[in-house]
GROMACS .gro file of C-alpha atoms in nm:
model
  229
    1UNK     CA    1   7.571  19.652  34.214
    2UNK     CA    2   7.927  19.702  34.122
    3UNK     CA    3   7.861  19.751  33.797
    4UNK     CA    4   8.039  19.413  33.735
    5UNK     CA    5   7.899  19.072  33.590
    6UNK     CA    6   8.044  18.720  33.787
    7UNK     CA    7   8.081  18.390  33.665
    8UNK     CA    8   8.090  18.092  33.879
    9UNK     CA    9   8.110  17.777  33.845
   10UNK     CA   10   7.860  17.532  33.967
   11UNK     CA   11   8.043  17.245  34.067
   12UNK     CA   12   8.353  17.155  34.247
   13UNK     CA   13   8.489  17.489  34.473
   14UNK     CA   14   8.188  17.709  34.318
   15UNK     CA   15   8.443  17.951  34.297
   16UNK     CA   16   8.437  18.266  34.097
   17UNK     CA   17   8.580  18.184  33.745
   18UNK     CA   18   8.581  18.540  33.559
   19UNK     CA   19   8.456  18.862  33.623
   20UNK     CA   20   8.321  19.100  33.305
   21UNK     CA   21   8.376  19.460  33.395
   22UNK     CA   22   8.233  19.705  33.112
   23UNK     CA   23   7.941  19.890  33.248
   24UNK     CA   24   7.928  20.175  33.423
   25UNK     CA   25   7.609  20.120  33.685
   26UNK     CA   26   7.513  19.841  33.830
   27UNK     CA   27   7.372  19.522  33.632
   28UNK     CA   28   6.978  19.439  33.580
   29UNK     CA   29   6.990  19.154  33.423
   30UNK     CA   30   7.172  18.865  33.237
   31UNK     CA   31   7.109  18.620  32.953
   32UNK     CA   32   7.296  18.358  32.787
   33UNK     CA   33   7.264  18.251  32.425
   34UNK     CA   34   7.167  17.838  32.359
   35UNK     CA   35   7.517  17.704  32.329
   36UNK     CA   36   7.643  17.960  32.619
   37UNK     CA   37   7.966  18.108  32.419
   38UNK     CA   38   7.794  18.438  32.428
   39UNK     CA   39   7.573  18.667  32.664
   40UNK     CA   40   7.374  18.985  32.713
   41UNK     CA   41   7.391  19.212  32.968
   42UNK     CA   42   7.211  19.496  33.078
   43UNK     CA   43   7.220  19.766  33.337
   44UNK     CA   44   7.167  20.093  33.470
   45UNK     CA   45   7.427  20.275  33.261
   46UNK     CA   46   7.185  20.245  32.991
   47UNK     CA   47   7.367  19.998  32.781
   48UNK     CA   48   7.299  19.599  32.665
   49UNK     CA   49   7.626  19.492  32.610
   50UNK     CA   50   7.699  19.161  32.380
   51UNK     CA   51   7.965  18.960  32.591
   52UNK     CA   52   8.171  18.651  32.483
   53UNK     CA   53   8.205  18.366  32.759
   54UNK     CA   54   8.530  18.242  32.742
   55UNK     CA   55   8.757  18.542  32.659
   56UNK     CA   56   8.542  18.786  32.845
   57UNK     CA   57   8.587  19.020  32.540
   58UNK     CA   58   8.258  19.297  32.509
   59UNK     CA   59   8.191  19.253  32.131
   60UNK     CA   60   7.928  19.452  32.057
   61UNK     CA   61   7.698  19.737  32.277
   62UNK     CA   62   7.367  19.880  32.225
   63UNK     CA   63   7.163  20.132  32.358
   64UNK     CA   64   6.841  20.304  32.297
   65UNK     CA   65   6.924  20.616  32.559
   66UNK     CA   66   6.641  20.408  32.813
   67UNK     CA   67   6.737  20.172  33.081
   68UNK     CA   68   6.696  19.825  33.004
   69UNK     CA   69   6.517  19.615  33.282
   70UNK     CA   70   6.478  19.289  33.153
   71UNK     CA   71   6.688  19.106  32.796
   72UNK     CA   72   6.635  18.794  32.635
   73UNK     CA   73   6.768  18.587  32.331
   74UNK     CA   74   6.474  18.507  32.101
   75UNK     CA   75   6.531  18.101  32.217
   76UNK     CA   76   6.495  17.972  31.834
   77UNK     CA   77   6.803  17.865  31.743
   78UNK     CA   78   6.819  18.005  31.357
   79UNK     CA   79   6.722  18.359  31.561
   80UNK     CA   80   7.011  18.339  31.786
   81UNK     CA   81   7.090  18.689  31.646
   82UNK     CA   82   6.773  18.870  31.768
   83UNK     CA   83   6.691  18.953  32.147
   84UNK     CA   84   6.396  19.164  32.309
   85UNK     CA   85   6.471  19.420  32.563
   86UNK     CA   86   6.216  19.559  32.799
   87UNK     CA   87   6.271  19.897  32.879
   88UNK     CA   88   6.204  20.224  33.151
   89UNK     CA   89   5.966  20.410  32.873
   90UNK     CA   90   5.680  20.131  32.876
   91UNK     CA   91   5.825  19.955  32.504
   92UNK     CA   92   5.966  19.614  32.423
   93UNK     CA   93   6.241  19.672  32.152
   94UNK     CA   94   6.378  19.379  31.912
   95UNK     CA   95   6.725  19.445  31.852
   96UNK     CA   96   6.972  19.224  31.563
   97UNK     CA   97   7.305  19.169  31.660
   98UNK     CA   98   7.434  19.196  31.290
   99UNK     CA   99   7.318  19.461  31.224
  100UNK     CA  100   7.325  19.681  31.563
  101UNK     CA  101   6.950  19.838  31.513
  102UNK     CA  102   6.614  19.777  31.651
  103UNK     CA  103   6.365  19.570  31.376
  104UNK     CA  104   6.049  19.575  31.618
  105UNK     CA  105   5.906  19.744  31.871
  106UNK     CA  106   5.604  19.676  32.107
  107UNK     CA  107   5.450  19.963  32.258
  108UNK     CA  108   5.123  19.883  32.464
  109UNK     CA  109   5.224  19.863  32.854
  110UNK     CA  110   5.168  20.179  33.050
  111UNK     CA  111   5.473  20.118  33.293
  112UNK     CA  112   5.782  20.002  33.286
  113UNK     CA  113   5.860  19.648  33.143
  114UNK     CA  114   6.004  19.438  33.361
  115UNK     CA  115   6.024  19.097  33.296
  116UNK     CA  116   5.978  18.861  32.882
  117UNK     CA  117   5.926  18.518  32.937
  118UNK     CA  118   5.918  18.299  32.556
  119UNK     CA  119   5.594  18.032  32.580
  120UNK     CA  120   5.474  17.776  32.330
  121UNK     CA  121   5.779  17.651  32.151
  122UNK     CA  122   5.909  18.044  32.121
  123UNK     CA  123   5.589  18.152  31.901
  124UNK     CA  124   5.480  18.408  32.160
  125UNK     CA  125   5.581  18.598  32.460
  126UNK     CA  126   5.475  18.712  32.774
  127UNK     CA  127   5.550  19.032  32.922
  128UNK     CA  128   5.493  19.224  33.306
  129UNK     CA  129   5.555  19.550  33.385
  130UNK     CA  130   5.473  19.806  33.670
  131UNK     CA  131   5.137  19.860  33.510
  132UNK     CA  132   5.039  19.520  33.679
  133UNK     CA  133   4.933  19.369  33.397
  134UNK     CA  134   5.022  19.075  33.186
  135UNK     CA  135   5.066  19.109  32.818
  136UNK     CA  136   5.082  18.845  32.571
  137UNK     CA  137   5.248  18.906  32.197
  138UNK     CA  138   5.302  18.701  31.879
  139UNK     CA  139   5.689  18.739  31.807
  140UNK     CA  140   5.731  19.011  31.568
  141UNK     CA  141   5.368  19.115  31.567
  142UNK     CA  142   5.357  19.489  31.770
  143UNK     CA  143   5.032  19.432  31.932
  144UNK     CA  144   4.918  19.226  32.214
  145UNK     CA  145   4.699  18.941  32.133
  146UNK     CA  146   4.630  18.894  32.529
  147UNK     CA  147   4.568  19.128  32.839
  148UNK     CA  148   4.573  19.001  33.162
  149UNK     CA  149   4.475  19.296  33.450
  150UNK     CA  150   4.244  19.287  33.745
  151UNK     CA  151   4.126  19.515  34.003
  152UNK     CA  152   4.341  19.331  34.251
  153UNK     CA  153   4.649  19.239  34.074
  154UNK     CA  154   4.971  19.382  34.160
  155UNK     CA  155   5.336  19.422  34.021
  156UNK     CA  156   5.499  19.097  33.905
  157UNK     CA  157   5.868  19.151  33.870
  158UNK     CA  158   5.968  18.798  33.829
  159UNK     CA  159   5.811  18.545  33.625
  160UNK     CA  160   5.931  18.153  33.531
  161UNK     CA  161   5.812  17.916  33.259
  162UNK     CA  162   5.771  17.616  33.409
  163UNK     CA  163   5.977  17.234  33.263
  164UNK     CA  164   5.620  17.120  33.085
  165UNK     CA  165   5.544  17.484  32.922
  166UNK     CA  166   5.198  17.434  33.063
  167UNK     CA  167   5.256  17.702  33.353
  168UNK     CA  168   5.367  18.032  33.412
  169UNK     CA  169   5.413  18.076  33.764
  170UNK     CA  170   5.430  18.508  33.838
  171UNK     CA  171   5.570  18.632  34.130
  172UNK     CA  172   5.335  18.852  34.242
  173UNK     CA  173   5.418  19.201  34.529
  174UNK     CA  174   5.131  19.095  34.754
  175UNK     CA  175   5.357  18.777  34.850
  176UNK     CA  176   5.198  18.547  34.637
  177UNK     CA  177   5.311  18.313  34.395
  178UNK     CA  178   5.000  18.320  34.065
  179UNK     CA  179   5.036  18.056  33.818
  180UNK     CA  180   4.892  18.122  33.466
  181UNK     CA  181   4.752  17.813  33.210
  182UNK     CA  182   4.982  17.900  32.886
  183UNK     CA  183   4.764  17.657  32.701
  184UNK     CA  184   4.413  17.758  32.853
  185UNK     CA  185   4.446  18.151  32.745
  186UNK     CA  186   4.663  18.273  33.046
  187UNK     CA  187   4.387  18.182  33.266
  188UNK     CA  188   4.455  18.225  33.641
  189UNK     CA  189   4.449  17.919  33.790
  190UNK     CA  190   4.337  18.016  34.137
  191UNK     CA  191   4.394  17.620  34.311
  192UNK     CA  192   4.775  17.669  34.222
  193UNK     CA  193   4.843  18.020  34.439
  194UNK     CA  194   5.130  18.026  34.663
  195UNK     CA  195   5.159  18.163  34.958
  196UNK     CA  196   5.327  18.221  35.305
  197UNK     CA  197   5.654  18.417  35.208
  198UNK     CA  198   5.735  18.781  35.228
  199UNK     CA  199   5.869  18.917  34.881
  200UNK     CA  200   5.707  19.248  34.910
  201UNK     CA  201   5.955  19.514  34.727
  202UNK     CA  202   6.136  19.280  34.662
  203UNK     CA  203   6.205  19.083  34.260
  204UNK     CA  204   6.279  18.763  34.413
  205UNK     CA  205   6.317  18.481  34.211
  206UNK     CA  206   6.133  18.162  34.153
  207UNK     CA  207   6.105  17.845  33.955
  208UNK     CA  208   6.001  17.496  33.949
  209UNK     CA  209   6.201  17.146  34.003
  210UNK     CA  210   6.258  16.961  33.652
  211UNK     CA  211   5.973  16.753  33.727
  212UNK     CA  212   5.759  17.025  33.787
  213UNK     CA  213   5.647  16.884  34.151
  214UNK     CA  214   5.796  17.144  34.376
  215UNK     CA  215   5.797  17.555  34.316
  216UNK     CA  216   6.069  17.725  34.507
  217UNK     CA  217   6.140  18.086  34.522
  218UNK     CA  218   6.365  18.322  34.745
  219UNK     CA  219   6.228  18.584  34.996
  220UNK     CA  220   6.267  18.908  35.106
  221UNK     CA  221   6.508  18.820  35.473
  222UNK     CA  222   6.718  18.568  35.251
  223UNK     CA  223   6.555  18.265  35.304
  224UNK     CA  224   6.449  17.989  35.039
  225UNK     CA  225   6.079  17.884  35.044
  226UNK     CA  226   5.970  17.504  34.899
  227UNK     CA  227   5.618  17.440  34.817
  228UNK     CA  228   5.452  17.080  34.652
  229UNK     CA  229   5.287  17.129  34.374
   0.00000   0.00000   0.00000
């Protein structure tokens, strides 16, 4: 919130390593490239701002005049130079680092987009916004070749892939955890919902262990919730 991205380190003292300073409103969200020299960062200011790691030096900045919610590095590493942004005015823009413009844009949600999420082996990608709906896309291919909405969905503000690529588990604002089949069609898989946590308002964060056997996710008075799989 103070407009600032940290760096810690995981081990050892956990101590803060290096602050970035650059934008001018707080920070939505963060995302490293494969080999971590380099990272994105977006905020309120307006701006996606190319970062490198180790010298903390801002090397490049883009911006569309809308506020980026959500970034992400297309995960393929001979597309290291391409990254999807989803944005306040409903779109999905494809921006290349080289040469600072936007190739592709996706324009189908009816509310902001606010979380991407890359599923099998990078080929496709799967979007949420405040429409409450889920939107799946071919990379580079502007319209949605899935549409996931219900009566009784709501807002999912934080989604997670999980270790197998099988499952896409959706945090969803009526404190419930949905999990998705990537191979069956995005089905709902309605024996894997999660429940018993309070993450209401709130984008809290969730994921899976590596071996896929627990799901874990933060909640809304700061507490960490475990559930088996």
């Amino acid at each position: 919130m103070d407009a600032s991205v940290r760096l810690f380190e995981v081990y050892h003292e956990r101590r803060c390593i290096r602050t970035y300073w650059g934008h001018a409103k707080a920070v939505r969200d963060v995302c490293f490239n494969n080999d971590g020299t380099q990272f994105l960062s977006c905020g309120y200011d307006r701006y996606i701002k190319l970062w490198d790691t180790e010298t903390g030096h801002c090397i490049s900045r883009f911006s569309n005049s809308k506020t980026p919610y959500c970034v992400k590095f297309n995960p393929d590493d001979d597309k290291q130079n391409l990254f999807v942004v989803g944005c306040s005015d409903k779109k999905i823009y494809t921006w290349d680092t080289k040469s600072e413009e936007i190739v592709q844009e996706y324009d189908r949600h009816l509310g902001a987009v606010n979380t991407i999420t890359f599923v099998d082996e990078n080929r496709r990608f799967v979007t949420t916004s405040d429409d409450k709906s889920l939107r799946v896309w071919e990379w580079d291919i502007p319209v949605d070749t899935k549409y996931v909405a219900e009566p009784h969905m709501h807002s999912m503000p934080a989604v997670t892939l999980g270790p197998n690529g099988k499952w896409l588990a959706c945090q969803s604002m009526d404190n419930q955890i949905l999990c998705y089949g990537v191979h069956t069609n995005f089905r709902l898989n309605r024996r894997k919902c999660f429940k018993g946590h309070n993450v209401a308002g709130y984008a809290c964060q969730l994921d899976f262990s590596p071996d896929c056997s627990y799901v874990v996710s933060g909640e809304a008075d700061g507490r960490v919730c475990f559930w088996d799989w």
